[in-house]
């Protein structure tokens, strides 16, 4: 209720204020102003307010406002001022009634129809106002020239209000679209992390299956030889099998989260690269580093392997961000070579020595430590290489190009078109 009262006050004040921006082509106190454009826009934009109530309250407020202004300026007796401005109140009364009867709000998605309806309502309401003026003040009858002028200003004000409404609506839709895009990007990055976990969970399940099989074979051998430990081997096999079933349930839940409705099943590679670079630009800013990001994509391919590529590229670029001390530059370049798509990640960090290159893809190997001296997990590049290999691709560290550290990923093009997780 309080919000509606606030909206009503906004409409009334805006109408009164813009009503003073006027011309008087027909003489007397009859005016053409921007007040009705503001009033029309208010009725269209604030769809929660009742039309007729708003019209009667606005007409009454306009009458009081203009009489008050006359009194402040010393323009004659107050009763004469009331007679001068009462017809304007009838204009707003008539406008609101006709606007409601014609259900004008139902046509906001059709600008041309809405503009014509608004112009018709404006013209008819002006006729009502002139009739009241003629009755109260002896205003001269309307001529053909005057009618044409009423219609001209009615069309002008109506389409101005409709144009303003559509302009503001488009800006609002764009703002909502940007927020939704940011939310989708956030979900994709979350899903990328889930994809990494699911990838290694699948790998672990394969190993668990092998362990279960070998444990059962051991049980059968021990049982044949009547060894006393044969029940223990069977118990191990059963426990490992239970762990595998639990892992399958977890994997099924993660898979449902990854395949959320509303996230596109395909994504252009160029857009995916842009997402990675934007996310890491924010990461660099959070770390207080001044890093220049540049990327180029000469590939017009859209891929189903969204989370796989996001995971790999995000790991490589994030590592580059962490490696750079203070300021530097990171580049991501994508191109086609034959039947392969090539991703190159270059950074101006301290580089990787020849000895370290033999170990950087080993699980647990790291050169990164936090402020307390704790080492990182050292599995980022292991994750990345494992995912690339699952796509029948290759991940290499190339010889440093001058001051640049250079990672290269090569993936067969047809692998980027198979189903996610396939």
GROMACS .gro file of N, CA, C and O in nm, residues 114-237:
model
  496
  114UNK      N    1  -0.040   0.109  -2.952
  114UNK     CA    2  -0.043   0.185  -2.827
  114UNK      C    3  -0.036   0.334  -2.854
  114UNK      O    4  -0.107   0.414  -2.791
  115UNK      N    5   0.049   0.375  -2.947
  115UNK     CA    6   0.060   0.517  -2.981
  115UNK      C    7  -0.069   0.572  -3.038
  115UNK      O    8  -0.112   0.683  -3.003
  116UNK      N    9  -0.136   0.495  -3.126
  116UNK     CA   10  -0.262   0.542  -3.185
  116UNK      C   11  -0.372   0.549  -3.081
  116UNK      O   12  -0.453   0.643  -3.082
  117UNK      N   13  -0.378   0.451  -2.992
  117UNK     CA   14  -0.479   0.454  -2.885
  117UNK      C   15  -0.455   0.575  -2.795
  117UNK      O   16  -0.548   0.647  -2.759
  118UNK      N   17  -0.328   0.597  -2.759
  118UNK     CA   18  -0.296   0.711  -2.674
  118UNK      C   19  -0.332   0.843  -2.739
  118UNK      O   20  -0.385   0.933  -2.674
  119UNK      N   21  -0.305   0.854  -2.870
  119UNK     CA   22  -0.338   0.977  -2.942
  119UNK      C   23  -0.489   0.998  -2.946
  119UNK      O   24  -0.538   1.112  -2.930
  120UNK      N   25  -0.565   0.891  -2.966
  120UNK     CA   26  -0.712   0.902  -2.969
  120UNK      C   27  -0.767   0.944  -2.834
  120UNK      O   28  -0.856   1.030  -2.824
  121UNK      N   29  -0.712   0.884  -2.727
  121UNK     CA   30  -0.757   0.919  -2.591
  121UNK      C   31  -0.722   1.065  -2.562
  121UNK      O   32  -0.802   1.139  -2.502
  122UNK      N   33  -0.602   1.107  -2.601
  122UNK     CA   34  -0.560   1.246  -2.580
  122UNK      C   35  -0.653   1.343  -2.653
  122UNK      O   36  -0.699   1.444  -2.596
  123UNK      N   37  -0.684   1.313  -2.779
  123UNK     CA   38  -0.770   1.398  -2.859
  123UNK      C   39  -0.910   1.409  -2.797
  123UNK      O   40  -0.966   1.519  -2.782
  124UNK      N   41  -0.968   1.295  -2.760
  124UNK     CA   42  -1.102   1.295  -2.701
  124UNK      C   43  -1.104   1.370  -2.568
  124UNK      O   44  -1.199   1.444  -2.538
  125UNK      N   45  -1.000   1.353  -2.487
  125UNK     CA   46  -0.994   1.421  -2.357
  125UNK      C   47  -0.981   1.572  -2.375
  125UNK      O   48  -1.037   1.651  -2.298
  126UNK      N   49  -0.907   1.614  -2.478
  126UNK     CA   50  -0.899   1.758  -2.509
  126UNK      C   51  -1.034   1.814  -2.549
  126UNK      O   52  -1.070   1.927  -2.512
  127UNK      N   53  -1.113   1.736  -2.623
  127UNK     CA   54  -1.247   1.780  -2.660
  127UNK      C   55  -1.334   1.799  -2.535
  127UNK      O   56  -1.411   1.896  -2.526
  128UNK      N   57  -1.323   1.705  -2.441
  128UNK     CA   58  -1.398   1.718  -2.316
  128UNK      C   59  -1.356   1.845  -2.242
  128UNK      O   60  -1.440   1.923  -2.193
  129UNK      N   61  -1.225   1.867  -2.233
  129UNK     CA   62  -1.177   1.987  -2.164
  129UNK      C   63  -1.229   2.115  -2.230
  129UNK      O   64  -1.273   2.209  -2.161
  130UNK      N   65  -1.227   2.120  -2.363
  130UNK     CA   66  -1.275   2.239  -2.433
  130UNK      C   67  -1.425   2.260  -2.414
  130UNK      O   68  -1.471   2.375  -2.404
  131UNK      N   69  -1.501   2.151  -2.407
  131UNK     CA   70  -1.645   2.164  -2.382
  131UNK      C   71  -1.670   2.222  -2.243
  131UNK      O   72  -1.758   2.309  -2.225
  132UNK      N   73  -1.594   2.177  -2.145
  132UNK     CA   74  -1.608   2.231  -2.009
  132UNK      C   75  -1.566   2.376  -2.006
  132UNK      O   76  -1.631   2.460  -1.940
  133UNK      N   77  -1.461   2.413  -2.077
  133UNK     CA   78  -1.417   2.552  -2.082
  133UNK      C   79  -1.524   2.641  -2.148
  133UNK      O   80  -1.549   2.753  -2.104
  134UNK      N   81  -1.581   2.587  -2.254
  134UNK     CA   82  -1.686   2.663  -2.322
  134UNK      C   83  -1.806   2.686  -2.228
  134UNK      O   84  -1.866   2.794  -2.227
  135UNK      N   85  -1.839   2.584  -2.149
  135UNK     CA   86  -1.953   2.596  -2.057
  135UNK      C   87  -1.922   2.690  -1.940
  135UNK      O   88  -2.006   2.772  -1.901
  136UNK      N   89  -1.802   2.684  -1.883
  136UNK     CA   90  -1.769   2.763  -1.764
  136UNK      C   91  -1.721   2.904  -1.798
  136UNK      O   92  -1.754   3.001  -1.729
  137UNK      N   93  -1.639   2.914  -1.904
  137UNK     CA   94  -1.570   3.040  -1.930
  137UNK      C   95  -1.606   3.103  -2.064
  137UNK      O   96  -1.546   3.205  -2.102
  138UNK      N   97  -1.698   3.041  -2.137
  138UNK     CA   98  -1.733   3.097  -2.268
  138UNK      C   99  -1.620   3.087  -2.368
  138UNK      O  100  -1.602   3.177  -2.452
  139UNK      N  101  -1.541   2.979  -2.359
  139UNK     CA  102  -1.429   2.958  -2.451
  139UNK      C  103  -1.484   2.942  -2.593
  139UNK      O  104  -1.588   2.878  -2.614
  140UNK      N  105  -1.423   3.002  -2.693
  140UNK     CA  106  -1.476   2.996  -2.831
  140UNK      C  107  -1.482   2.853  -2.883
  140UNK      O  108  -1.399   2.770  -2.847
  141UNK      N  109  -1.580   2.822  -2.969
  141UNK     CA  110  -1.594   2.688  -3.025
  141UNK      C  111  -1.468   2.647  -3.102
  141UNK      O  112  -1.394   2.730  -3.154
  142UNK      N  113  -1.447   2.517  -3.110
  142UNK     CA  114  -1.329   2.462  -3.176
  142UNK      C  115  -1.343   2.471  -3.328
  142UNK      O  116  -1.447   2.439  -3.384
  143UNK      N  117  -1.238   2.517  -3.394
  143UNK     CA  118  -1.235   2.526  -3.541
  143UNK      C  119  -1.166   2.402  -3.599
  143UNK      O  120  -1.107   2.321  -3.526
  144UNK      N  121  -1.170   2.392  -3.734
  144UNK     CA  122  -1.100   2.281  -3.799
  144UNK      C  123  -0.949   2.289  -3.777
  144UNK      O  124  -0.883   2.188  -3.755
  145UNK      N  125  -0.899   2.412  -3.781
  145UNK     CA  126  -0.756   2.429  -3.755
  145UNK      C  127  -0.720   2.385  -3.613
  145UNK      O  128  -0.618   2.321  -3.588
  146UNK      N  129  -0.810   2.422  -3.518
  146UNK     CA  130  -0.788   2.383  -3.378
  146UNK      C  131  -0.795   2.232  -3.361
  146UNK      O  132  -0.715   2.172  -3.286
  147UNK      N  133  -0.889   2.166  -3.433
  147UNK     CA  134  -0.901   2.021  -3.424
  147UNK      C  135  -0.774   1.953  -3.476
  147UNK      O  136  -0.725   1.854  -3.417
  148UNK      N  137  -0.723   2.006  -3.588
  148UNK     CA  138  -0.600   1.950  -3.643
  148UNK      C  139  -0.485   1.964  -3.544
  148UNK      O  140  -0.403   1.873  -3.527
  149UNK      N  141  -0.481   2.080  -3.476
  149UNK     CA  142  -0.374   2.103  -3.379
  149UNK      C  143  -0.387   2.007  -3.260
  149UNK      O  144  -0.288   1.954  -3.210
  150UNK      N  145  -0.513   1.984  -3.215
  150UNK     CA  146  -0.535   1.889  -3.106
  150UNK      C  147  -0.485   1.751  -3.145
  150UNK      O  148  -0.419   1.681  -3.066
  151UNK      N  149  -0.517   1.709  -3.267
  151UNK     CA  150  -0.476   1.577  -3.313
  151UNK      C  151  -0.324   1.568  -3.326
  151UNK      O  152  -0.262   1.467  -3.287
  152UNK      N  153  -0.263   1.673  -3.378
  152UNK     CA  154  -0.117   1.675  -3.396
  152UNK      C  155  -0.045   1.661  -3.261
  152UNK      O  156   0.044   1.577  -3.246
  153UNK      N  157  -0.087   1.743  -3.164
  153UNK     CA  158  -0.023   1.735  -3.033
  153UNK      C  159  -0.055   1.603  -2.963
  153UNK      O  160   0.027   1.551  -2.885
  154UNK      N  161  -0.174   1.549  -2.986
  154UNK     CA  162  -0.208   1.420  -2.926
  154UNK      C  163  -0.118   1.310  -2.976
  154UNK      O  164  -0.068   1.227  -2.898
  155UNK      N  165  -0.095   1.307  -3.108
  155UNK     CA  166  -0.004   1.207  -3.166
  155UNK      C  167   0.137   1.227  -3.113
  155UNK      O  168   0.206   1.130  -3.076
  156UNK      N  169   0.181   1.352  -3.107
  156UNK     CA  170   0.317   1.383  -3.063
  156UNK      C  171   0.340   1.336  -2.920
  156UNK      O  172   0.437   1.267  -2.889
  157UNK      N  173   0.246   1.372  -2.830
  157UNK     CA  174   0.264   1.336  -2.689
  157UNK      C  175   0.251   1.185  -2.667
  157UNK      O  176   0.322   1.126  -2.587
  158UNK      N  177   0.157   1.124  -2.739
  158UNK     CA  178   0.136   0.981  -2.721
  158UNK      C  179   0.257   0.900  -2.763
  158UNK      O  180   0.305   0.813  -2.688
  159UNK      N  181   0.310   0.930  -2.881
  159UNK     CA  182   0.424   0.852  -2.929
  159UNK      C  183   0.552   0.886  -2.852
  159UNK      O  184   0.641   0.802  -2.841
  160UNK      N  185   0.558   1.007  -2.797
  160UNK     CA  186   0.671   1.040  -2.710
  160UNK      C  187   0.668   0.951  -2.585
  160UNK      O  188   0.771   0.895  -2.545
  161UNK      N  189   0.551   0.937  -2.523
  161UNK     CA  190   0.537   0.854  -2.402
  161UNK      C  191   0.566   0.707  -2.434
  161UNK      O  192   0.637   0.639  -2.359
  162UNK      N  193   0.512   0.659  -2.548
  162UNK     CA  194   0.533   0.519  -2.585
  162UNK      C  195   0.680   0.494  -2.617
  162UNK      O  196   0.738   0.392  -2.578
  163UNK      N  197   0.743   0.588  -2.688
  163UNK     CA  198   0.884   0.574  -2.719
  163UNK      C  199   0.971   0.572  -2.594
  163UNK      O  200   1.064   0.492  -2.583
  164UNK      N  201   0.939   0.660  -2.499
  164UNK     CA  202   1.014   0.664  -2.374
  164UNK      C  203   0.996   0.532  -2.298
  164UNK      O  204   1.093   0.477  -2.243
  165UNK      N  205   0.872   0.482  -2.296
  165UNK     CA  206   0.844   0.355  -2.227
  165UNK      C  207   0.926   0.242  -2.287
  165UNK      O  208   0.988   0.163  -2.216
  166UNK      N  209   0.927   0.232  -2.420
  166UNK     CA  210   1.001   0.125  -2.485
  166UNK      C  211   1.151   0.139  -2.467
  166UNK      O  212   1.223   0.039  -2.452
  167UNK      N  213   1.199   0.263  -2.468
  167UNK     CA  214   1.342   0.286  -2.448
  167UNK      C  215   1.386   0.241  -2.309
  167UNK      O  216   1.486   0.170  -2.294
  168UNK      N  217   1.308   0.279  -2.208
  168UNK     CA  218   1.342   0.238  -2.070
  168UNK      C  219   1.328   0.087  -2.055
  168UNK      O  220   1.409   0.023  -1.988
  169UNK      N  221   1.225   0.029  -2.119
  169UNK     CA  222   1.205  -0.116  -2.110
  169UNK      C  223   1.323  -0.191  -2.170
  169UNK      O  224   1.369  -0.291  -2.114
  170UNK      N  225   1.372  -0.143  -2.285
  170UNK     CA  226   1.485  -0.209  -2.349
  170UNK      C  227   1.610  -0.204  -2.261
  170UNK      O  228   1.683  -0.302  -2.248
  171UNK      N  229   1.633  -0.088  -2.200
  171UNK     CA  230   1.748  -0.075  -2.111
  171UNK      C  231   1.735  -0.170  -1.992
  171UNK      O  232   1.833  -0.231  -1.949
  172UNK      N  233   1.612  -0.182  -1.940
  172UNK     CA  234   1.591  -0.272  -1.827
  172UNK      C  235   1.612  -0.417  -1.868
  172UNK      O  236   1.674  -0.496  -1.796
  173UNK      N  237   1.563  -0.454  -1.987
  173UNK     CA  238   1.581  -0.591  -2.037
  173UNK      C  239   1.729  -0.621  -2.056
  173UNK      O  240   1.777  -0.731  -2.023
  174UNK      N  241   1.803  -0.522  -2.109
  174UNK     CA  242   1.947  -0.543  -2.127
  174UNK      C  243   2.016  -0.563  -1.993
  174UNK      O  244   2.106  -0.648  -1.980
  175UNK      N  245   1.976  -0.482  -1.893
  175UNK     CA  246   2.037  -0.496  -1.760
  175UNK      C  247   2.008  -0.633  -1.702
  175UNK      O  248   2.097  -0.698  -1.645
  176UNK      N  249   1.883  -0.679  -1.715
  176UNK     CA  250   1.845  -0.811  -1.665
  176UNK      C  251   1.923  -0.918  -1.741
  176UNK      O  252   1.970  -1.017  -1.682
  177UNK      N  253   1.938  -0.898  -1.874
  177UNK     CA  254   2.014  -0.993  -1.955
  177UNK      C  255   2.159  -1.003  -1.911
  177UNK      O  256   2.217  -1.112  -1.906
  178UNK      N  257   2.220  -0.890  -1.877
  178UNK     CA  258   2.359  -0.890  -1.832
  178UNK      C  259   2.373  -0.964  -1.699
  178UNK      O  260   2.467  -1.039  -1.679
  179UNK      N  261   2.277  -0.940  -1.609
  179UNK     CA  262   2.279  -1.009  -1.479
  179UNK      C  263   2.265  -1.159  -1.500
  179UNK      O  264   2.336  -1.240  -1.439
  180UNK      N  265   2.172  -1.197  -1.590
  180UNK     CA  266   2.151  -1.340  -1.617
  180UNK      C  267   2.276  -1.401  -1.681
  180UNK      O  268   2.313  -1.514  -1.649
  181UNK      N  269   2.341  -1.326  -1.771
  181UNK     CA  270   2.462  -1.377  -1.834
  181UNK      C  271   2.571  -1.400  -1.730
  181UNK      O  272   2.643  -1.501  -1.734
  182UNK      N  273   2.585  -1.307  -1.636
  182UNK     CA  274   2.683  -1.323  -1.529
  182UNK      C  275   2.651  -1.444  -1.443
  182UNK      O  276   2.742  -1.518  -1.401
  183UNK      N  277   2.522  -1.465  -1.417
  183UNK     CA  278   2.481  -1.581  -1.338
  183UNK      C  279   2.511  -1.711  -1.413
  183UNK      O  280   2.558  -1.808  -1.352
  184UNK      N  281   2.486  -1.713  -1.544
  184UNK     CA  282   2.517  -1.832  -1.623
  184UNK      C  283   2.667  -1.860  -1.625
  184UNK      O  284   2.710  -1.975  -1.617
  185UNK      N  285   2.747  -1.754  -1.633
  185UNK     CA  286   2.892  -1.772  -1.631
  185UNK      C  287   2.936  -1.829  -1.497
  185UNK      O  288   3.024  -1.916  -1.490
  186UNK      N  289   2.876  -1.778  -1.389
  186UNK     CA  290   2.911  -1.829  -1.256
  186UNK      C  291   2.874  -1.977  -1.244
  186UNK      O  292   2.951  -2.058  -1.192
  187UNK      N  293   2.757  -2.015  -1.297
  187UNK     CA  294   2.715  -2.155  -1.292
  187UNK      C  295   2.807  -2.242  -1.376
  187UNK      O  296   2.839  -2.355  -1.338
  188UNK      N  297   2.851  -2.188  -1.491
  188UNK     CA  298   2.942  -2.267  -1.575
  188UNK      C  299   3.074  -2.292  -1.503
  188UNK      O  300   3.131  -2.401  -1.511
  189UNK      N  301   3.124  -2.189  -1.433
  189UNK     CA  302   3.250  -2.207  -1.363
  189UNK      C  303   3.234  -2.305  -1.247
  189UNK      O  304   3.324  -2.387  -1.220
  190UNK      N  305   3.120  -2.300  -1.177
  190UNK     CA  306   3.093  -2.398  -1.071
  190UNK      C  307   3.086  -2.538  -1.131
  190UNK      O  308   3.142  -2.634  -1.078
  191UNK      N  309   3.014  -2.549  -1.244
  191UNK     CA  310   3.001  -2.679  -1.308
  191UNK      C  311   3.135  -2.731  -1.359
  191UNK      O  312   3.157  -2.853  -1.366
  192UNK      N  313   3.224  -2.638  -1.395
  192UNK     CA  314   3.357  -2.679  -1.438
  192UNK      C  315   3.431  -2.751  -1.326
  192UNK      O  316   3.496  -2.854  -1.346
  193UNK      N  317   3.420  -2.695  -1.204
  193UNK     CA  318   3.483  -2.760  -1.088
  193UNK      C  319   3.420  -2.896  -1.062
  193UNK      O  320   3.489  -2.993  -1.030
  194UNK      N  321   3.286  -2.904  -1.077
  194UNK     CA  322   3.218  -3.031  -1.058
  194UNK      C  323   3.262  -3.132  -1.165
  194UNK      O  324   3.274  -3.251  -1.138
  195UNK      N  325   3.283  -3.080  -1.288
  195UNK     CA  326   3.326  -3.168  -1.397
  195UNK      C  327   3.461  -3.232  -1.363
  195UNK      O  328   3.481  -3.351  -1.386
  196UNK      N  329   3.553  -3.153  -1.307
  196UNK     CA  330   3.683  -3.207  -1.270
  196UNK      C  331   3.667  -3.319  -1.168
  196UNK      O  332   3.730  -3.425  -1.179
  197UNK      N  333   3.581  -3.295  -1.067
  197UNK     CA  334   3.560  -3.397  -0.964
  197UNK      C  335   3.496  -3.522  -1.026
  197UNK      O  336   3.534  -3.635  -0.992
  198UNK      N  337   3.399  -3.501  -1.116
  198UNK     CA  338   3.332  -3.616  -1.180
  198UNK      C  339   3.430  -3.694  -1.267
  198UNK      O  340   3.426  -3.818  -1.273
  199UNK      N  341   3.519  -3.620  -1.335
  199UNK     CA  342   3.617  -3.686  -1.423
  199UNK      C  343   3.704  -3.781  -1.342
  199UNK      O  344   3.724  -3.898  -1.381
  200UNK      N  345   3.755  -3.737  -1.228
  200UNK     CA  346   3.842  -3.822  -1.148
  200UNK      C  347   3.763  -3.926  -1.069
  200UNK      O  348   3.816  -4.031  -1.034
  201UNK      N  349   3.637  -3.897  -1.043
  201UNK     CA  350   3.554  -3.997  -0.978
  201UNK      C  351   3.530  -4.115  -1.072
  201UNK      O  352   3.534  -4.232  -1.031
  202UNK      N  353   3.506  -4.086  -1.201
  202UNK     CA  354   3.492  -4.193  -1.300
  202UNK      C  355   3.620  -4.277  -1.309
  202UNK      O  356   3.616  -4.400  -1.317
  203UNK      N  357   3.732  -4.207  -1.306
  203UNK     CA  358   3.860  -4.276  -1.314
  203UNK      C  359   3.879  -4.365  -1.192
  203UNK      O  360   3.923  -4.482  -1.203
  204UNK      N  361   3.843  -4.313  -1.074
  204UNK     CA  362   3.856  -4.391  -0.950
  204UNK      C  363   3.763  -4.512  -0.952
  204UNK      O  364   3.798  -4.620  -0.902
  205UNK      N  365   3.644  -4.496  -1.010
  205UNK     CA  366   3.549  -4.607  -1.016
  205UNK      C  367   3.603  -4.721  -1.100
  205UNK      O  368   3.582  -4.839  -1.070
  206UNK      N  369   3.673  -4.687  -1.207
  206UNK     CA  370   3.736  -4.792  -1.289
  206UNK      C  371   3.840  -4.868  -1.208
  206UNK      O  372   3.847  -4.992  -1.212
  207UNK      N  373   3.918  -4.793  -1.130
  207UNK     CA  374   4.018  -4.857  -1.046
  207UNK      C  375   3.953  -4.941  -0.937
  207UNK      O  376   4.000  -5.050  -0.903
  208UNK      N  377   3.842  -4.890  -0.880
  208UNK     CA  378   3.771  -4.966  -0.778
  208UNK      C  379   3.717  -5.097  -0.834
  208UNK      O  380   3.719  -5.201  -0.767
  209UNK      N  381   3.668  -5.091  -0.958
  209UNK     CA  382   3.620  -5.213  -1.023
  209UNK      C  383   3.733  -5.314  -1.039
  209UNK      O  384   3.715  -5.435  -1.014
  210UNK      N  385   3.851  -5.267  -1.078
  210UNK     CA  386   3.967  -5.356  -1.092
  210UNK      C  387   4.007  -5.416  -0.958
  210UNK      O  388   4.037  -5.537  -0.948
  211UNK      N  389   4.005  -5.332  -0.853
  211UNK     CA  390   4.041  -5.380  -0.719
  211UNK      C  391   3.942  -5.485  -0.671
  211UNK      O  392   3.979  -5.588  -0.613
  212UNK      N  393   3.812  -5.460  -0.695
  212UNK     CA  394   3.709  -5.557  -0.656
  212UNK      C  395   3.730  -5.690  -0.726
  212UNK      O  396   3.722  -5.798  -0.664
  213UNK      N  397   3.759  -5.684  -0.855
  213UNK     CA  398   3.779  -5.807  -0.934
  213UNK      C  399   3.900  -5.885  -0.883
  213UNK      O  400   3.894  -6.007  -0.865
  214UNK      N  401   4.011  -5.811  -0.859
  214UNK     CA  402   4.132  -5.878  -0.813
  214UNK      C  403   4.113  -5.935  -0.672
  214UNK      O  404   4.164  -6.044  -0.640
  215UNK      N  405   4.041  -5.863  -0.587
  215UNK     CA  406   4.016  -5.912  -0.451
  215UNK      C  407   3.934  -6.040  -0.454
  215UNK      O  408   3.959  -6.134  -0.377
  216UNK      N  409   3.835  -6.045  -0.544
  216UNK     CA  410   3.753  -6.165  -0.553
  216UNK      C  411   3.833  -6.283  -0.608
  216UNK      O  412   3.817  -6.397  -0.562
  217UNK      N  413   3.920  -6.255  -0.704
  217UNK     CA  414   4.006  -6.362  -0.756
  217UNK      C  415   4.099  -6.415  -0.648
  217UNK      O  416   4.123  -6.536  -0.638
  218UNK      N  417   4.150  -6.321  -0.566
  218UNK     CA  418   4.236  -6.363  -0.454
  218UNK      C  419   4.157  -6.451  -0.357
  218UNK      O  420   4.207  -6.553  -0.308
  219UNK      N  421   4.032  -6.411  -0.331
  219UNK     CA  422   3.947  -6.491  -0.242
  219UNK      C  423   3.929  -6.632  -0.297
  219UNK      O  424   3.939  -6.731  -0.223
  220UNK      N  425   3.904  -6.644  -0.431
  220UNK     CA  426   3.883  -6.775  -0.490
  220UNK      C  427   4.010  -6.861  -0.481
  220UNK      O  428   4.002  -6.981  -0.452
  221UNK      N  429   4.126  -6.801  -0.500
  221UNK     CA  430   4.251  -6.875  -0.491
  221UNK      C  431   4.277  -6.922  -0.348
  221UNK      O  432   4.318  -7.036  -0.325
  222UNK      N  433   4.252  -6.830  -0.254
  222UNK     CA  434   4.273  -6.867  -0.113
  222UNK      C  435   4.174  -6.974  -0.069
  222UNK      O  436   4.207  -7.063   0.010
  223UNK      N  437   4.052  -6.964  -0.122
  223UNK     CA  438   3.949  -7.062  -0.086
  223UNK      C  439   3.987  -7.199  -0.140
  223UNK      O  440   3.970  -7.303  -0.070
  224UNK      N  441   4.041  -7.205  -0.261
  224UNK     CA  442   4.082  -7.332  -0.321
  224UNK      C  443   4.194  -7.396  -0.241
  224UNK      O  444   4.198  -7.519  -0.222
  225UNK      N  445   4.283  -7.310  -0.193
  225UNK     CA  446   4.396  -7.362  -0.114
  225UNK      C  447   4.361  -7.377   0.033
  225UNK      O  448   4.448  -7.410   0.114
  226UNK      N  449   4.233  -7.350   0.066
  226UNK     CA  450   4.183  -7.360   0.205
  226UNK      C  451   4.266  -7.274   0.300
  226UNK      O  452   4.296  -7.312   0.412
  227UNK      N  453   4.303  -7.153   0.250
  227UNK     CA  454   4.382  -7.060   0.333
  227UNK      C  455   4.289  -6.994   0.435
  227UNK      O  456   4.174  -6.960   0.406
  228UNK      N  457   4.341  -6.970   0.553
  228UNK     CA  458   4.259  -6.915   0.662
  228UNK      C  459   4.216  -6.771   0.635
  228UNK      O  460   4.117  -6.724   0.692
  229UNK      N  461   4.288  -6.698   0.546
  229UNK     CA  462   4.258  -6.557   0.521
  229UNK      C  463   4.160  -6.536   0.406
  229UNK      O  464   4.135  -6.422   0.366
  230UNK      N  465   4.105  -6.644   0.352
  230UNK     CA  466   4.013  -6.628   0.238
  230UNK      C  467   3.890  -6.543   0.273
  230UNK      O  468   3.846  -6.462   0.191
  231UNK      N  469   3.829  -6.556   0.393
  231UNK     CA  470   3.715  -6.467   0.426
  231UNK      C  471   3.753  -6.320   0.428
  231UNK      O  472   3.673  -6.232   0.393
  232UNK      N  473   3.878  -6.291   0.468
  232UNK     CA  474   3.923  -6.152   0.472
  232UNK      C  475   3.927  -6.094   0.331
  232UNK      O  476   3.887  -5.980   0.306
  233UNK      N  477   3.976  -6.173   0.236
  233UNK     CA  478   3.981  -6.127   0.097
  233UNK      C  479   3.842  -6.100   0.043
  233UNK      O  480   3.818  -6.001  -0.029
  234UNK      N  481   3.746  -6.186   0.079
  234UNK     CA  482   3.608  -6.166   0.036
  234UNK      C  483   3.549  -6.039   0.098
  234UNK      O  484   3.479  -5.961   0.032
  235UNK      N  485   3.579  -6.015   0.225
  235UNK     CA  486   3.531  -5.894   0.294
  235UNK      C  487   3.586  -5.768   0.227
  235UNK      O  488   3.515  -5.669   0.206
  236UNK      N  489   3.714  -5.772   0.189
  236UNK     CA  490   3.775  -5.657   0.121
  236UNK      C  491   3.703  -5.632  -0.012
  236UNK      O  492   3.669  -5.518  -0.046
  237UNK      N  493   3.678  -5.739  -0.088
  237UNK     CA  494   3.609  -5.725  -0.216
  237UNK      C  495   3.470  -5.664  -0.197
  237UNK      O  496   3.427  -5.578  -0.274
   0.00000   0.00000   0.00000
